[in-house]
Amino acid sequence: MTDYWVEHGSAQASADAIRARLKLMTRFMDREAEAGRLVDPFLPEHLDDRFLERFRSWAIADPIVARKKDDSGNWIDGTSRPRSASTVEESVIQLKAALSHAFNARRTRYVPPLKHKTRDQVTAQRSYRLSVDGIAELLDFTMRGSGNYGGHADRLIPLRRYLIGAVCTLARPDAILDISVEPRREQWMKDERRLALNPAGRLQTKKVRPIVPVVDLLHAWLTETTEWLVCKERKSFDPNQRIDVVEQLRVASVRSAWDTAREALGIPDGWGPKLIRHSMATILAARRVDLVELEIALGHRPLSKTTGRYAIFDPDYLASIRAGIEDVVADLTRKAGPAIHPKLTQAHGNVTVLRA
């Protein structure tokens, strides 16, 4: 697995996910070795379905624990959440990939016929979706806050920015957190009103990040962004210039804020920020957008390299998707009011934004 990571996994766009999957499998193997259940040396031919079943049972019982720093700067365990069966199965798939890599590199003569479970086998069919009213409630929550965020709604700015990105792009959570207006990333085509969800230099994976049209709402937020769309804001007063200075700092996740909002609004447990993507796709389909265009916008039907190079500049590129999103935004404007507008445009004009 180490060779696979060094020679292949670390160079992939999904390197962080690959590392996490391999780390989970490595931790399990260490536990098995400590318990005396692994022979020494442990070779590929020793892997079988019984090993995988023990791994699945152990991994599902092992929660995902967030790490944070205490007041002294020491890392401590934070909140935890259950590990899903689908997440566990990703580690099995990664193990199989590592074995195939070793075989292709002629480091082993045998690859055991391990069988991973399909997503349908480990993920129950779930049909829960948010309506436009539900999304409006989420946006409103980011303005007022409650619970852990009571009186501290400013801490919910990253979640609000995430929601705007999710509504306007239909993208997956990792792609939304990766949206930047930094010119070198070549994502925001300001004049063409297009946004490349896949930044320059990043290779596409099976989870394709398409180029999507930029509706007016997203354009307004990108205009008020210095680097990362999903960011927190830190305000301070500059006595020399006598202005408020706002720094926008990138965040790695909005999960904590999402969980607080989910509990406050009664969204079922187990649904993460990706629910907005599923909900928007359902809302747009119900509003009769072109379903082929919807598949393209979701990254489920990638354009060929040649077609994509020119089609994105066609004025009618994903026209029904753009119109559908604008229609949803119009409804949200009526229901959520100021929550959908860039925060800085509502503040006093005597504000300067600094790059973090």
CSV table of C-alpha atoms in Angstrom, one decimal:
chain,number,residue,atom,x,y,z
A,1,MET,CA,0.0,0.0,0.0
A,2,THR,CA,2.9,2.3,0.7
A,3,ASP,CA,4.3,1.8,-2.8
A,4,TYR,CA,0.9,2.4,-4.3
A,5,TRP,CA,0.5,5.7,-2.4
A,6,VAL,CA,4.0,6.9,-3.2
A,7,GLU,CA,4.0,5.9,-6.9
A,8,HIS,CA,0.3,6.6,-7.8
A,9,GLY,CA,-2.1,7.7,-5.1
A,10,SER,CA,-0.2,10.8,-3.9
A,11,ALA,CA,-0.3,12.2,-7.4
A,12,GLN,CA,-4.0,11.9,-7.9
A,13,ALA,CA,-6.6,14.7,-7.6
A,14,SER,CA,-8.3,12.6,-4.9
A,15,ALA,CA,-5.0,12.1,-3.0
A,16,ASP,CA,-6.5,13.2,0.3
A,17,ALA,CA,-9.4,10.7,0.0
A,18,ILE,CA,-7.0,7.9,-1.0
A,19,ARG,CA,-4.7,8.6,1.9
A,20,ALA,CA,-7.6,8.4,4.4
A,21,ARG,CA,-8.9,5.1,2.9
A,22,LEU,CA,-5.4,3.5,3.0
A,23,LYS,CA,-4.9,4.9,6.6
A,24,LEU,CA,-8.1,3.2,7.8
A,25,MET,CA,-7.0,-0.1,6.3
A,26,THR,CA,-3.5,0.2,7.7
A,27,ARG,CA,-4.9,0.9,11.2
A,28,PHE,CA,-7.0,-2.2,11.0
A,29,MET,CA,-4.1,-4.3,9.9
A,30,ASP,CA,-2.1,-3.0,12.9
A,31,ARG,CA,-4.9,-4.0,15.2
A,32,GLU,CA,-5.1,-7.4,13.6
A,33,ALA,CA,-1.3,-7.9,14.0
A,34,GLU,CA,-1.4,-6.8,17.7
A,35,ALA,CA,-4.2,-9.4,18.2
A,36,GLY,CA,-2.1,-12.1,16.6
A,37,ARG,CA,-4.5,-12.7,13.7
A,38,LEU,CA,-2.0,-11.9,11.0
A,39,VAL,CA,0.8,-14.3,9.9
A,40,ASP,CA,4.3,-12.9,9.5
A,41,PRO,CA,4.9,-12.0,6.7
A,42,PHE,CA,1.4,-11.1,5.7
A,43,LEU,CA,1.1,-11.6,1.9
A,44,PRO,CA,-1.6,-10.9,-0.7
A,45,GLU,CA,-2.6,-14.6,-0.7
A,46,HIS,CA,-3.6,-14.3,2.9
A,47,LEU,CA,-6.3,-11.8,2.1
A,48,ASP,CA,-9.8,-13.4,1.9
A,49,ASP,CA,-13.4,-12.6,2.4
A,50,ARG,CA,-13.1,-13.4,6.1
A,51,PHE,CA,-10.5,-10.7,6.5
A,52,LEU,CA,-12.7,-8.2,4.7
A,53,GLU,CA,-15.7,-9.0,6.9
A,54,ARG,CA,-13.6,-8.4,10.0
A,55,PHE,CA,-12.5,-5.1,8.6
A,56,ARG,CA,-16.0,-4.0,7.8
A,57,SER,CA,-17.2,-4.9,11.3
A,58,TRP,CA,-14.3,-3.0,12.9
A,59,ALA,CA,-14.4,0.0,10.7
A,60,ILE,CA,-18.2,0.6,11.0
A,61,ALA,CA,-17.8,0.5,14.8
A,62,ASP,CA,-14.9,2.9,14.7
A,63,PRO,CA,-16.3,6.5,14.5
A,64,ILE,CA,-14.9,9.4,12.5
A,65,VAL,CA,-13.4,11.8,15.1
A,66,ALA,CA,-12.7,15.4,14.3
A,67,ARG,CA,-9.5,16.8,15.7
A,68,LYS,CA,-9.1,20.3,17.0
A,69,LYS,CA,-6.7,22.4,19.0
A,70,ASP,CA,-7.4,23.3,22.6
A,71,ASP,CA,-6.5,26.7,24.2
A,72,SER,CA,-2.9,25.5,24.7
A,73,GLY,CA,-2.5,24.6,21.0
A,74,ASN,CA,-2.6,20.9,21.6
A,75,TRP,CA,-4.5,18.6,19.3
A,76,ILE,CA,-7.5,16.9,21.1
A,77,ASP,CA,-10.4,14.8,20.0
A,78,GLY,CA,-13.5,16.8,19.0
A,79,THR,CA,-16.9,15.7,17.9
A,80,SER,CA,-17.4,12.3,16.4
A,81,ARG,CA,-19.9,10.7,13.9
A,82,PRO,CA,-20.6,7.2,12.7
A,83,ARG,CA,-18.6,5.8,9.8
A,84,SER,CA,-20.9,4.8,7.0
A,85,ALA,CA,-20.8,1.5,5.2
A,86,SER,CA,-20.1,3.2,1.9
A,87,THR,CA,-17.1,4.9,3.4
A,88,VAL,CA,-15.8,1.6,4.7
A,89,GLU,CA,-16.2,0.0,1.3
A,90,GLU,CA,-14.1,2.7,-0.3
A,91,SER,CA,-11.2,1.4,1.7
A,92,VAL,CA,-11.8,-2.1,0.4
A,93,ILE,CA,-11.8,-0.7,-3.2
A,94,GLN,CA,-8.5,1.2,-2.5
A,95,LEU,CA,-6.9,-2.0,-1.2
A,96,LYS,CA,-7.9,-3.8,-4.4
A,97,ALA,CA,-6.3,-0.9,-6.4
A,98,ALA,CA,-3.1,-1.2,-4.4
A,99,LEU,CA,-2.9,-5.0,-5.1
A,100,SER,CA,-3.5,-4.4,-8.8
A,101,HIS,CA,-0.7,-1.8,-8.8
A,102,ALA,CA,1.7,-4.2,-7.2
A,103,PHE,CA,0.8,-6.9,-9.7
A,104,ASN,CA,1.2,-4.6,-12.7
A,105,ALA,CA,4.6,-3.5,-11.2
A,106,ARG,CA,5.5,-7.2,-11.0
A,107,ARG,CA,6.0,-7.1,-7.2
A,108,THR,CA,3.5,-9.9,-6.7
A,109,ARG,CA,2.4,-12.8,-8.8
A,110,TYR,CA,-1.0,-13.1,-7.3
A,111,VAL,CA,-4.0,-10.8,-6.7
A,112,PRO,CA,-6.6,-12.4,-4.5
A,113,PRO,CA,-10.2,-12.3,-6.0
A,114,LEU,CA,-11.6,-10.0,-3.4
A,115,LYS,CA,-15.1,-8.7,-3.9
A,116,HIS,CA,-16.2,-5.3,-2.8
A,117,LYS,CA,-19.8,-4.4,-2.2
A,118,THR,CA,-21.5,-2.0,-4.6
A,119,ARG,CA,-22.9,1.3,-3.5
A,120,ASP,CA,-26.4,-0.1,-3.9
A,121,GLN,CA,-25.5,-2.9,-1.5
A,122,VAL,CA,-24.2,-0.7,1.3
A,123,THR,CA,-26.4,2.5,0.8
A,124,ALA,CA,-30.1,2.4,1.4
A,125,GLN,CA,-32.2,4.2,-1.2
A,126,ARG,CA,-33.0,7.6,0.3
A,127,SER,CA,-35.5,10.0,-1.2
A,128,TYR,CA,-35.4,12.8,1.3
A,129,ARG,CA,-35.0,16.2,-0.4
A,130,LEU,CA,-35.3,19.8,0.6
A,131,SER,CA,-37.9,22.0,-1.1
A,132,VAL,CA,-37.2,25.6,-2.0
A,133,ASP,CA,-38.7,26.5,1.3
A,134,GLY,CA,-36.3,24.2,3.1
A,135,ILE,CA,-33.3,25.7,1.4
A,136,ALA,CA,-34.7,29.2,2.3
A,137,GLU,CA,-34.9,28.1,5.9
A,138,LEU,CA,-31.3,27.0,5.8
A,139,LEU,CA,-30.2,30.4,4.4
A,140,ASP,CA,-32.2,32.2,7.0
A,141,PHE,CA,-30.6,30.1,9.7
A,142,THR,CA,-27.2,31.4,8.6
A,143,MET,CA,-28.4,34.9,9.2
A,144,ARG,CA,-29.8,34.5,12.7
A,145,GLY,CA,-28.1,31.4,14.1
A,146,SER,CA,-29.2,29.4,17.1
A,147,GLY,CA,-27.9,26.7,19.5
A,148,ASN,CA,-24.1,26.7,19.4
A,149,TYR,CA,-24.3,29.7,17.0
A,150,GLY,CA,-26.8,31.7,19.0
A,151,GLY,CA,-25.6,35.3,18.9
A,152,HIS,CA,-22.7,34.3,16.7
A,153,ALA,CA,-24.3,34.2,13.3
A,154,ASP,CA,-21.1,35.6,11.8
A,155,ARG,CA,-19.6,32.2,12.3
A,156,LEU,CA,-22.1,30.8,9.9
A,157,ILE,CA,-20.8,32.9,7.0
A,158,PRO,CA,-18.9,29.9,5.5
A,159,LEU,CA,-22.1,27.8,5.5
A,160,ARG,CA,-24.0,30.6,3.8
A,161,ARG,CA,-21.3,30.9,1.2
A,162,TYR,CA,-21.4,27.1,0.7
A,163,LEU,CA,-25.2,27.2,0.2
A,164,ILE,CA,-24.9,29.9,-2.4
A,165,GLY,CA,-22.3,27.9,-4.2
A,166,ALA,CA,-24.4,24.7,-4.0
A,167,VAL,CA,-27.6,26.3,-5.2
A,168,CYS,CA,-25.9,28.1,-8.1
A,169,THR,CA,-23.5,25.3,-9.3
A,170,LEU,CA,-25.2,22.0,-8.3
A,171,ALA,CA,-21.6,20.8,-7.4
A,172,ARG,CA,-20.4,18.3,-5.0
A,173,PRO,CA,-19.2,19.5,-1.6
A,174,ASP,CA,-15.4,19.1,-2.4
A,175,ALA,CA,-15.8,21.1,-5.6
A,176,ILE,CA,-17.7,23.9,-3.9
A,177,LEU,CA,-15.0,24.2,-1.2
A,178,ASP,CA,-12.5,24.4,-4.1
A,179,ILE,CA,-14.0,27.3,-5.9
A,180,SER,CA,-11.6,30.2,-6.2
A,181,VAL,CA,-11.5,33.5,-8.1
A,182,GLU,CA,-7.6,33.4,-8.1
A,183,PRO,CA,-6.6,34.0,-11.7
A,184,ARG,CA,-3.9,31.4,-11.8
A,185,ARG,CA,-6.6,28.7,-11.1
A,186,GLU,CA,-8.5,29.7,-14.2
A,187,GLN,CA,-11.9,28.9,-12.7
A,188,TRP,CA,-13.9,32.1,-12.9
A,189,MET,CA,-14.4,33.3,-16.5
A,190,LYS,CA,-15.8,36.6,-15.5
A,191,ASP,CA,-16.6,38.1,-18.9
A,192,GLU,CA,-18.0,34.8,-20.3
A,193,ARG,CA,-20.1,34.2,-17.1
A,194,ARG,CA,-18.7,30.7,-16.8
A,195,LEU,CA,-17.2,28.8,-13.8
A,196,ALA,CA,-14.8,25.8,-14.2
A,197,LEU,CA,-15.4,23.7,-11.2
A,198,ASN,CA,-12.1,21.9,-12.0
A,199,PRO,CA,-9.2,24.3,-11.5
A,200,ALA,CA,-6.2,24.5,-13.9
A,201,GLY,CA,-3.7,21.7,-13.3
A,202,ARG,CA,-6.1,19.3,-11.6
A,203,LEU,CA,-6.8,16.1,-13.5
A,204,GLN,CA,-10.4,15.1,-13.8
A,205,THR,CA,-11.5,12.0,-11.9
A,206,LYS,CA,-14.5,9.8,-12.4
A,207,LYS,CA,-16.5,12.4,-10.5
A,208,VAL,CA,-16.3,15.0,-13.2
A,209,ARG,CA,-16.3,18.7,-12.4
A,210,PRO,CA,-18.0,20.4,-15.3
A,211,ILE,CA,-18.0,24.0,-16.4
A,212,VAL,CA,-21.2,25.7,-15.4
A,213,PRO,CA,-22.9,29.0,-16.3
A,214,VAL,CA,-22.7,31.8,-13.7
A,215,VAL,CA,-26.0,33.2,-12.7
A,216,ASP,CA,-26.3,36.8,-11.4
A,217,LEU,CA,-26.4,35.7,-7.8
A,218,LEU,CA,-23.2,33.7,-8.0
A,219,HIS,CA,-21.6,36.5,-10.0
A,220,ALA,CA,-22.3,38.9,-7.2
A,221,TRP,CA,-20.8,36.6,-4.6
A,222,LEU,CA,-17.7,35.9,-6.7
A,223,THR,CA,-17.3,39.7,-7.2
A,224,GLU,CA,-17.2,40.1,-3.4
A,225,THR,CA,-14.7,37.3,-3.0
A,226,THR,CA,-10.9,37.9,-2.8
A,227,GLU,CA,-9.9,34.2,-3.2
A,228,TRP,CA,-12.0,31.4,-1.9
A,229,LEU,CA,-15.8,31.4,-2.3
A,230,VAL,CA,-16.3,29.4,0.9
A,231,CYS,CA,-14.5,31.3,3.6
A,232,LYS,CA,-14.8,32.9,7.0
A,233,GLU,CA,-14.5,36.6,7.5
A,234,ARG,CA,-12.4,38.4,10.1
A,235,LYS,CA,-13.1,42.1,10.6
A,236,SER,CA,-10.8,44.6,12.3
A,237,PHE,CA,-10.6,48.4,12.4
A,238,ASP,CA,-7.6,50.1,10.8
A,239,PRO,CA,-7.1,53.3,12.9
A,240,ASN,CA,-4.6,54.7,10.4
A,241,GLN,CA,-7.0,54.5,7.4
A,242,ARG,CA,-10.1,54.7,9.7
A,243,ILE,CA,-11.8,51.8,7.8
A,244,ASP,CA,-13.0,48.3,8.7
A,245,VAL,CA,-10.7,45.7,7.1
A,246,VAL,CA,-12.2,42.3,6.4
A,247,GLU,CA,-9.9,39.3,5.8
A,248,GLN,CA,-11.4,36.3,4.0
A,249,LEU,CA,-9.9,33.0,5.2
A,250,ARG,CA,-10.4,29.7,3.5
A,251,VAL,CA,-12.2,26.9,5.5
A,252,ALA,CA,-11.7,23.2,5.0
A,253,SER,CA,-15.2,22.1,5.9
A,254,VAL,CA,-18.7,23.4,6.8
A,255,ARG,CA,-19.7,20.2,8.5
A,256,SER,CA,-20.0,21.5,12.0
A,257,ALA,CA,-22.2,24.4,11.1
A,258,TRP,CA,-24.2,22.1,8.8
A,259,ASP,CA,-24.9,19.6,11.6
A,260,THR,CA,-26.0,22.5,13.9
A,261,ALA,CA,-28.4,23.8,11.2
A,262,ARG,CA,-29.6,20.3,10.4
A,263,GLU,CA,-30.5,19.6,14.0
A,264,ALA,CA,-32.2,23.0,14.4
A,265,LEU,CA,-34.3,22.6,11.3
A,266,GLY,CA,-35.2,19.0,11.7
A,267,ILE,CA,-33.3,17.6,8.7
A,268,PRO,CA,-32.9,13.8,9.2
A,269,ASP,CA,-29.7,12.5,10.7
A,270,GLY,CA,-27.2,11.2,8.1
A,271,TRP,CA,-27.7,13.9,5.5
A,272,GLY,CA,-24.7,16.1,4.9
A,273,PRO,CA,-24.1,19.2,2.8
A,274,LYS,CA,-24.4,17.2,-0.4
A,275,LEU,CA,-28.2,17.2,0.2
A,276,ILE,CA,-28.3,20.6,-1.5
A,277,ARG,CA,-27.0,19.1,-4.7
A,278,HIS,CA,-29.6,16.3,-4.6
A,279,SER,CA,-32.3,18.7,-3.7
A,280,MET,CA,-31.5,21.2,-6.4
A,281,ALA,CA,-31.3,18.5,-9.1
A,282,THR,CA,-34.7,17.3,-8.0
A,283,ILE,CA,-36.2,20.8,-8.0
A,284,LEU,CA,-34.8,21.6,-11.4
A,285,ALA,CA,-36.0,18.3,-12.9
A,286,ALA,CA,-39.5,19.0,-11.5
A,287,ARG,CA,-39.3,22.4,-13.2
A,288,ARG,CA,-38.8,20.7,-16.6
A,289,VAL,CA,-35.2,21.7,-17.3
A,290,ASP,CA,-33.5,19.8,-20.1
A,291,LEU,CA,-32.5,16.4,-18.5
A,292,VAL,CA,-29.5,16.0,-20.8
A,293,GLU,CA,-28.3,19.4,-19.7
A,294,LEU,CA,-29.0,18.5,-16.1
A,295,GLU,CA,-26.7,15.4,-16.4
A,296,ILE,CA,-24.0,17.6,-17.9
A,297,ALA,CA,-24.3,20.2,-15.1
A,298,LEU,CA,-24.1,17.4,-12.5
A,299,GLY,CA,-21.0,15.9,-14.1
A,300,HIS,CA,-22.8,12.7,-15.0
A,301,ARG,CA,-22.5,13.2,-18.8
A,302,PRO,CA,-19.0,14.7,-19.5
A,303,LEU,CA,-18.5,16.5,-22.8
A,304,SER,CA,-15.6,15.3,-25.0
A,305,LYS,CA,-12.5,17.3,-24.8
A,306,THR,CA,-13.0,18.8,-28.2
A,307,THR,CA,-16.7,19.5,-27.8
A,308,GLY,CA,-16.3,21.0,-24.4
A,309,ARG,CA,-13.6,23.3,-25.5
A,310,TYR,CA,-16.0,25.2,-27.8
A,311,ALA,CA,-19.5,24.4,-26.5
A,312,ILE,CA,-19.0,26.2,-23.2
A,313,PHE,CA,-18.8,29.6,-25.0
A,314,ASP,CA,-22.1,29.1,-26.9
A,315,PRO,CA,-24.6,31.6,-25.5
A,316,ASP,CA,-27.1,28.7,-25.1
A,317,TYR,CA,-24.7,26.4,-23.2
A,318,LEU,CA,-26.8,24.8,-20.4
A,319,ALA,CA,-29.4,27.5,-21.1
A,320,SER,CA,-32.3,25.6,-19.4
A,321,ILE,CA,-30.1,25.0,-16.3
A,322,ARG,CA,-29.2,28.6,-16.1
A,323,ALA,CA,-32.8,29.6,-16.4
A,324,GLY,CA,-33.9,27.0,-13.9
A,325,ILE,CA,-31.4,28.1,-11.3
A,326,GLU,CA,-32.4,31.8,-11.8
A,327,ASP,CA,-36.0,30.8,-11.3
A,328,VAL,CA,-35.1,29.1,-8.0
A,329,VAL,CA,-33.0,32.1,-6.9
A,330,ALA,CA,-36.0,34.4,-7.6
A,331,ASP,CA,-38.1,32.2,-5.2
A,332,LEU,CA,-35.3,32.2,-2.6
A,333,THR,CA,-35.0,36.0,-2.9
A,334,ARG,CA,-38.7,36.3,-1.9
A,335,LYS,CA,-38.4,33.8,0.9
A,336,ALA,CA,-35.0,34.3,2.4
A,337,GLY,CA,-34.5,38.0,1.8
A,338,PRO,CA,-31.1,39.4,2.6
A,339,ALA,CA,-29.5,36.0,3.3
A,340,ILE,CA,-28.8,35.3,-0.3
A,341,HIS,CA,-27.0,38.6,-1.0
A,342,PRO,CA,-23.2,39.0,-0.5
A,343,LYS,CA,-22.7,40.2,3.1
A,344,LEU,CA,-20.3,43.0,2.2
A,345,THR,CA,-22.8,44.6,-0.2
A,346,GLN,CA,-25.1,45.2,2.7
A,347,ALA,CA,-22.5,46.7,5.0
A,348,HIS,CA,-21.4,50.3,5.1
A,349,GLY,CA,-19.4,51.3,2.1
A,350,ASN,CA,-16.4,52.2,4.2
A,351,VAL,CA,-15.1,48.6,4.1
A,352,THR,CA,-12.0,47.2,2.5
A,353,VAL,CA,-11.5,43.5,1.7
A,354,LEU,CA,-8.0,42.2,2.1
A,355,ARG,CA,-6.6,39.0,0.6
A,356,ALA,CA,-5.9,36.5,3.4
